[in-house]
Amino acid sequence: MNRFPLAGKTAVVTGGAGGIGFAIASRFAHEGASVVLAGRTQSKLHAALSQLQEIKPWTPPQPQAHSTHCLDVRTPRGWASLVEAHKKIDILVNCAGETQHSLLLRLGEEEVDNLLASNLRSAILGCKTVGKQMTARHSGGSIINVSSLLAYRAAAGTAVYAAAKAGQLGLTTALSQEFARSSIRVNAIVPGYIETDMTQDLANKTDLMKRIPLGRFGKASEVADAAAFLAKNDYANNCILNLDGGLSAV
Ligand SMILES: NC(=O)c1ccc[n+]([C@@H]2O[C@H](COP(=O)([O-])OP(=O)(O)OC[C@H]3O[C@@H](n4cnc5c(N)ncnc54)[C@H](OP(=O)(O)O)[C@@H]3O)[C@@H](O)[C@H]2O)c1
């Protein structure tokens, strides 16, 4: 068995400074990848990088060099700076995102635009910019979009977030065809409720847990398992992987 299946690969994880993104970054590092933690807050990125650099359980066959890249994923300029600084990206995980806190009628236009930009435009720009680099390098690649169960099981108070996350699934399916000729696989993870900062202040947490067949929120490490599978499995393309404790069934 290959203990370092991602050795020699460079993986960019947006939203990599914490929560699900950091769990994915850590898993990739354990499997031998060099990871670029991408996000918008330099101090959080540096703290996360220090933790990542402590992951040295074995000596991988190829040296690892983890790093950070500060960008706003909503902007083409941010993505341009990323591909300029990192000329060999093998795996992209679009994990950065922001959640919604109000009903649609109470959201200002700026908040609507921001939710669409941080959850959907970001992923579109990431796929376009990094996909272009991967195509030019003829190296193939793997892109993973972190969507949400709310994409198809939306609830009151999630309209714009849910619409953006549903858009990510459309993006994934379209690009799994457009990019396949360049051996770039495009997949999505659809988490239910996961224990992170994003869900820590949910008012109705106990009620939500009762609705989940497994009776609990998921762990970020469990989402990372899914990302590792999608990054490695060469036949996974347009694989839309639910991780919701069974909530999608009820
Ligand atoms: N937790 C859940 O239950 C759950 C369920 C389904 C889907 N998801 C999705 O999973 C992903 C990760 O969520 P999480 O729970 O790990 O949340 P989190 O801990 O809040 O992480 C979100 C990350 O995205 C970064 N980010 C947000 N906007 C950005 C921007 N414009 N440019 C660069 N970075 C930006 C944040 O950076 P700062 O900290 O610097 O703001 C943060 O590191 C999100 O896409 C979320 O929608 C989460």
Short mmCIF file of C-alpha atoms and ligand atoms in Angstrom, two decimals:
data_model
loop_
_atom_site.label_atom_id
_atom_site.label_comp_id
_atom_site.label_asym_id
_atom_site.label_seq_id
_atom_site.Cartn_x
_atom_site.Cartn_y
_atom_site.Cartn_z
CA MET A 1 0.00 0.00 0.00
CA ASN A 2 1.28 3.49 -0.90
CA ARG A 3 1.48 5.46 2.36
CA PHE A 4 2.01 8.75 0.52
CA PRO A 5 -0.46 8.70 -2.38
CA LEU A 6 -0.28 12.49 -2.74
CA ALA A 7 3.53 12.77 -2.65
CA GLY A 8 4.81 15.23 -5.25
CA LYS A 9 1.40 16.89 -5.58
CA THR A 10 0.65 20.51 -4.75
CA ALA A 11 -2.81 21.12 -3.30
CA VAL A 12 -4.40 24.55 -2.89
CA VAL A 13 -7.15 24.65 -0.26
CA THR A 14 -9.17 27.86 -0.03
CA GLY A 15 -10.62 28.56 3.39
CA GLY A 16 -7.61 26.51 4.51
CA ALA A 17 -6.96 28.43 7.71
CA GLY A 18 -9.67 26.70 9.72
CA GLY A 19 -12.67 24.40 9.90
CA ILE A 20 -13.25 21.99 7.03
CA GLY A 21 -10.54 23.57 4.86
CA PHE A 22 -7.83 23.04 7.46
CA ALA A 23 -8.96 19.47 8.08
CA ILE A 24 -8.64 18.78 4.34
CA ALA A 25 -5.24 20.48 4.21
CA SER A 26 -4.01 18.37 7.15
CA ARG A 27 -5.22 15.15 5.55
CA PHE A 28 -3.49 16.00 2.28
CA ALA A 29 -0.29 16.82 4.19
CA HIS A 30 -0.45 13.46 5.98
CA GLU A 31 -0.72 11.80 2.58
CA GLY A 32 2.42 13.52 1.26
CA ALA A 33 1.13 16.60 -0.57
CA SER A 34 2.61 20.08 -0.36
CA VAL A 35 -0.28 22.29 0.69
CA VAL A 36 -0.99 25.94 -0.03
CA LEU A 37 -3.33 27.29 2.63
CA ALA A 38 -5.29 30.01 0.84
CA GLY A 39 -7.46 32.53 2.64
CA ARG A 40 -8.01 36.17 3.38
CA THR A 41 -6.68 36.62 6.93
CA GLN A 42 -2.89 36.51 7.11
CA SER A 43 -2.72 35.91 10.87
CA LYS A 44 -5.05 32.90 10.68
CA LEU A 45 -3.11 31.51 7.72
CA HIS A 46 0.20 31.78 9.57
CA ALA A 47 -1.20 30.08 12.67
CA ALA A 48 -2.60 27.28 10.52
CA LEU A 49 0.69 26.91 8.63
CA SER A 50 2.56 26.42 11.92
CA GLN A 51 0.22 23.57 12.80
CA LEU A 52 0.54 22.06 9.34
CA GLN A 53 4.31 22.11 9.50
CA GLU A 54 4.18 19.97 12.64
CA ILE A 55 2.73 17.13 10.60
CA LYS A 56 5.80 15.00 9.97
CA PRO A 57 4.78 11.50 10.96
CA TRP A 58 6.94 9.77 8.37
CA THR A 59 9.38 10.87 5.72
CA PRO A 60 7.54 11.12 2.42
CA PRO A 61 9.41 10.08 -0.73
CA GLN A 62 9.40 13.67 -2.00
CA PRO A 63 10.02 16.70 0.21
CA GLN A 64 6.99 18.75 1.24
CA ALA A 65 6.85 22.54 1.26
CA HIS A 66 3.69 23.96 2.77
CA SER A 67 2.88 27.64 2.34
CA THR A 68 0.15 30.25 2.60
CA HIS A 69 -1.39 32.53 0.03
CA CYS A 70 -3.48 35.51 1.06
CA LEU A 71 -6.27 36.25 -1.41
CA ASP A 72 -9.88 37.27 -1.62
CA VAL A 73 -11.48 34.38 -3.51
CA ARG A 74 -14.21 36.69 -4.80
CA THR A 75 -11.77 38.55 -7.06
CA PRO A 76 -10.04 37.63 -10.35
CA ARG A 77 -6.99 39.52 -9.07
CA GLY A 78 -6.74 37.21 -6.08
CA TRP A 79 -6.80 34.11 -8.29
CA ALA A 80 -4.32 35.63 -10.76
CA SER A 81 -1.88 36.20 -7.90
CA LEU A 82 -2.32 32.60 -6.76
CA VAL A 83 -1.45 31.02 -10.13
CA GLU A 84 1.39 33.49 -10.58
CA ALA A 85 2.92 32.41 -7.26
CA HIS A 86 2.18 28.68 -7.67
CA LYS A 87 2.93 27.44 -11.16
CA LYS A 88 2.19 23.77 -10.50
CA ILE A 89 -1.16 23.18 -8.87
CA ASP A 90 -2.37 19.57 -9.01
CA ILE A 91 -5.37 19.76 -6.67
CA LEU A 92 -7.72 22.66 -5.97
CA VAL A 93 -10.26 22.55 -3.16
CA ASN A 94 -12.77 25.40 -3.29
CA CYS A 95 -13.72 25.43 0.38
CA ALA A 96 -13.92 29.12 1.30
CA GLY A 97 -17.44 30.30 1.92
CA GLU A 98 -19.70 32.40 4.08
CA THR A 99 -23.03 31.53 5.59
CA GLN A 100 -26.30 33.47 5.59
CA HIS A 101 -27.92 34.82 8.73
CA SER A 102 -31.20 36.42 7.57
CA LEU A 103 -34.36 35.90 5.60
CA LEU A 104 -34.17 37.12 2.00
CA LEU A 105 -36.45 40.11 2.62
CA ARG A 106 -34.08 41.38 5.31
CA LEU A 107 -30.91 41.00 3.24
CA GLY A 108 -29.45 44.08 1.62
CA GLU A 109 -28.25 43.90 -1.97
CA GLU A 110 -24.65 44.05 -0.81
CA GLU A 111 -25.14 41.02 1.40
CA VAL A 112 -26.79 39.15 -1.48
CA ASP A 113 -23.88 39.99 -3.77
CA ASN A 114 -21.38 38.99 -1.11
CA LEU A 115 -23.02 35.61 -0.50
CA LEU A 116 -23.07 34.88 -4.22
CA ALA A 117 -19.49 36.05 -4.62
CA SER A 118 -17.99 34.21 -1.67
CA ASN A 119 -19.82 30.93 -2.29
CA LEU A 120 -20.23 30.74 -6.08
CA ARG A 121 -18.28 33.36 -8.02
CA SER A 122 -15.24 32.28 -5.98
CA ALA A 123 -15.56 28.67 -7.13
CA ILE A 124 -16.19 29.69 -10.74
CA LEU A 125 -13.10 31.93 -10.77
CA GLY A 126 -11.04 29.24 -9.06
CA CYS A 127 -12.04 26.55 -11.54
CA LYS A 128 -11.44 28.92 -14.47
CA THR A 129 -8.05 30.22 -13.34
CA VAL A 130 -6.56 27.03 -11.95
CA GLY A 131 -8.24 24.92 -14.67
CA LYS A 132 -6.50 27.10 -17.27
CA GLN A 133 -3.12 26.49 -15.61
CA MET A 134 -3.75 22.73 -15.34
CA THR A 135 -4.83 22.59 -19.00
CA ALA A 136 -1.73 24.50 -20.17
CA ARG A 137 0.54 22.17 -18.18
CA HIS A 138 -1.07 19.03 -19.70
CA SER A 139 -0.73 17.56 -16.24
CA GLY A 140 -4.34 16.70 -15.44
CA GLY A 141 -5.63 17.59 -12.03
CA SER A 142 -8.39 17.35 -9.49
CA ILE A 143 -10.85 20.06 -8.45
CA ILE A 144 -13.14 19.60 -5.46
CA ASN A 145 -15.96 22.03 -4.73
CA VAL A 146 -17.31 22.07 -1.17
CA SER A 147 -21.04 22.64 -1.60
CA SER A 148 -23.74 22.06 1.05
CA LEU A 149 -26.79 19.88 1.63
CA LEU A 150 -28.72 23.15 1.60
CA ALA A 151 -28.11 23.13 -2.18
CA TYR A 152 -31.04 20.76 -2.51
CA ARG A 153 -32.57 20.73 0.97
CA ALA A 154 -32.73 24.47 1.54
CA ALA A 155 -34.51 25.94 4.54
CA ALA A 156 -35.97 29.35 5.40
CA GLY A 157 -33.19 31.84 5.97
CA THR A 158 -30.76 30.18 3.56
CA ALA A 159 -32.08 31.29 0.15
CA VAL A 160 -29.01 32.98 -1.32
CA TYR A 161 -26.47 30.63 0.30
CA ALA A 162 -28.50 27.63 -0.91
CA ALA A 163 -28.77 29.07 -4.42
CA ALA A 164 -25.01 29.64 -4.53
CA LYS A 165 -24.25 26.13 -3.26
CA ALA A 166 -26.69 24.66 -5.82
CA GLY A 167 -24.80 26.68 -8.43
CA GLN A 168 -21.58 24.95 -7.35
CA LEU A 169 -23.15 21.60 -8.19
CA GLY A 170 -24.11 22.83 -11.69
CA LEU A 171 -20.59 24.15 -12.10
CA THR A 172 -19.16 20.78 -11.06
CA THR A 173 -21.32 18.79 -13.48
CA ALA A 174 -20.62 21.09 -16.45
CA LEU A 175 -16.87 21.18 -15.85
CA SER A 176 -16.65 17.43 -15.30
CA GLN A 177 -17.41 17.29 -19.04
CA GLU A 178 -15.55 20.41 -20.23
CA PHE A 179 -12.32 19.60 -18.38
CA ALA A 180 -12.30 15.80 -18.85
CA ARG A 181 -10.42 15.99 -22.13
CA SER A 182 -7.56 17.57 -20.18
CA SER A 183 -7.77 14.80 -17.56
CA ILE A 184 -8.96 17.29 -14.95
CA ARG A 185 -11.56 15.68 -12.71
CA VAL A 186 -14.18 17.89 -11.08
CA ASN A 187 -16.14 16.65 -8.07
CA ALA A 188 -18.15 18.02 -5.17
CA ILE A 189 -18.67 17.27 -1.52
CA VAL A 190 -22.09 17.97 -0.06
CA PRO A 191 -21.76 18.24 3.72
CA GLY A 192 -24.73 18.33 6.03
CA TYR A 193 -24.05 19.94 9.42
CA ILE A 194 -20.38 19.83 10.42
CA GLU A 195 -18.85 21.00 13.73
CA THR A 196 -16.93 24.19 12.82
CA ASP A 197 -17.03 27.91 13.63
CA MET A 198 -19.75 28.23 10.98
CA THR A 199 -22.20 26.06 12.95
CA GLN A 200 -21.09 26.79 16.49
CA ASP A 201 -23.71 29.50 17.15
CA LEU A 202 -26.69 27.80 15.51
CA ALA A 203 -29.68 28.48 17.75
CA ASN A 204 -31.57 25.24 17.00
CA LYS A 205 -28.63 22.82 17.23
CA THR A 206 -30.33 20.30 19.51
CA ASP A 207 -33.40 20.10 17.27
CA LEU A 208 -31.23 19.75 14.19
CA MET A 209 -29.31 16.86 15.73
CA LYS A 210 -32.57 15.05 16.47
CA ARG A 211 -33.42 15.22 12.74
CA ILE A 212 -30.11 13.69 11.68
CA PRO A 213 -30.44 9.88 11.55
CA LEU A 214 -26.96 9.45 13.08
CA GLY A 215 -27.92 11.93 15.81
CA ARG A 216 -24.89 14.21 15.59
CA PHE A 217 -23.10 16.78 13.47
CA GLY A 218 -20.21 15.53 11.36
CA LYS A 219 -16.54 16.20 12.06
CA ALA A 220 -14.35 18.22 9.71
CA SER A 221 -12.00 15.21 9.57
CA GLU A 222 -14.87 13.14 8.14
CA VAL A 223 -15.25 15.66 5.31
CA ALA A 224 -11.49 15.47 4.81
CA ASP A 225 -11.81 11.70 4.27
CA ALA A 226 -14.15 12.44 1.37
CA ALA A 227 -11.78 15.03 -0.10
CA ALA A 228 -8.86 12.59 0.06
CA PHE A 229 -10.93 9.97 -1.75
CA LEU A 230 -11.90 12.41 -4.50
CA ALA A 231 -8.35 13.70 -4.87
CA LYS A 232 -6.97 10.18 -5.39
CA ASN A 233 -9.60 8.17 -7.21
CA ASP A 234 -8.82 8.53 -10.91
CA TYR A 235 -12.30 7.47 -11.97
CA ALA A 236 -14.14 9.97 -9.75
CA ASN A 237 -15.52 12.68 -12.02
CA ASN A 238 -18.81 14.48 -11.34
CA CYS A 239 -18.93 12.48 -8.12
CA ILE A 240 -21.29 14.39 -5.81
CA LEU A 241 -20.52 12.99 -2.40
CA ASN A 242 -23.04 13.50 0.43
CA LEU A 243 -21.72 13.54 3.99
CA ASP A 244 -24.70 14.35 6.15
CA GLY A 245 -25.26 11.56 8.67
CA GLY A 246 -28.31 10.52 6.65
CA LEU A 247 -30.07 13.90 6.81
CA SER A 248 -30.57 13.83 3.02
CA ALA A 249 -32.79 10.76 3.46
CA VAL A 250 -35.35 12.24 5.82
N1 LIG B 1 -19.81 23.73 8.69
C1 LIG B 1 -20.85 23.22 8.06
O1 LIG B 1 -21.79 22.67 8.67
C2 LIG B 1 -20.91 23.25 6.55
C3 LIG B 1 -21.92 22.53 5.94
C4 LIG B 1 -22.01 22.54 4.56
C5 LIG B 1 -21.09 23.23 3.81
N2 LIG B 1 -20.10 23.93 4.42
C6 LIG B 1 -19.15 24.64 3.58
O2 LIG B 1 -17.86 24.22 3.90
C7 LIG B 1 -16.94 25.27 3.66
C8 LIG B 1 -16.06 25.49 4.88
O3 LIG B 1 -16.89 25.86 5.96
P1 LIG B 1 -16.46 25.79 7.49
O4 LIG B 1 -17.59 25.23 8.23
O5 LIG B 1 -15.10 25.22 7.61
O6 LIG B 1 -16.47 27.36 7.81
P2 LIG B 1 -15.39 28.36 8.38
O7 LIG B 1 -14.66 27.73 9.50
O8 LIG B 1 -16.16 29.61 8.61
O9 LIG B 1 -14.40 28.53 7.15
C9 LIG B 1 -14.67 29.35 6.05
C10 LIG B 1 -13.35 29.83 5.53
O10 LIG B 1 -13.53 30.57 4.33
C11 LIG B 1 -12.72 31.72 4.38
N3 LIG B 1 -13.28 32.76 3.51
C12 LIG B 1 -14.53 33.25 3.52
N4 LIG B 1 -14.66 34.20 2.58
C13 LIG B 1 -13.45 34.33 1.97
C14 LIG B 1 -12.96 35.15 0.94
N5 LIG B 1 -13.74 36.05 0.33
N6 LIG B 1 -11.67 34.98 0.55
C15 LIG B 1 -10.88 34.08 1.15
N7 LIG B 1 -11.29 33.26 2.14
C16 LIG B 1 -12.57 33.40 2.55
C17 LIG B 1 -12.74 32.14 5.85
O11 LIG B 1 -11.68 33.00 6.14
P3 LIG B 1 -11.74 33.99 7.42
O12 LIG B 1 -11.83 33.10 8.63
O13 LIG B 1 -10.47 34.71 7.34
O14 LIG B 1 -12.96 34.83 7.25
C18 LIG B 1 -12.63 30.76 6.51
O15 LIG B 1 -11.27 30.36 6.60
C19 LIG B 1 -17.77 26.51 3.28
O16 LIG B 1 -17.80 26.66 1.88
C20 LIG B 1 -19.16 26.14 3.80
O17 LIG B 1 -20.16 26.80 3.07
C21 LIG B 1 -19.99 23.96 5.79
#
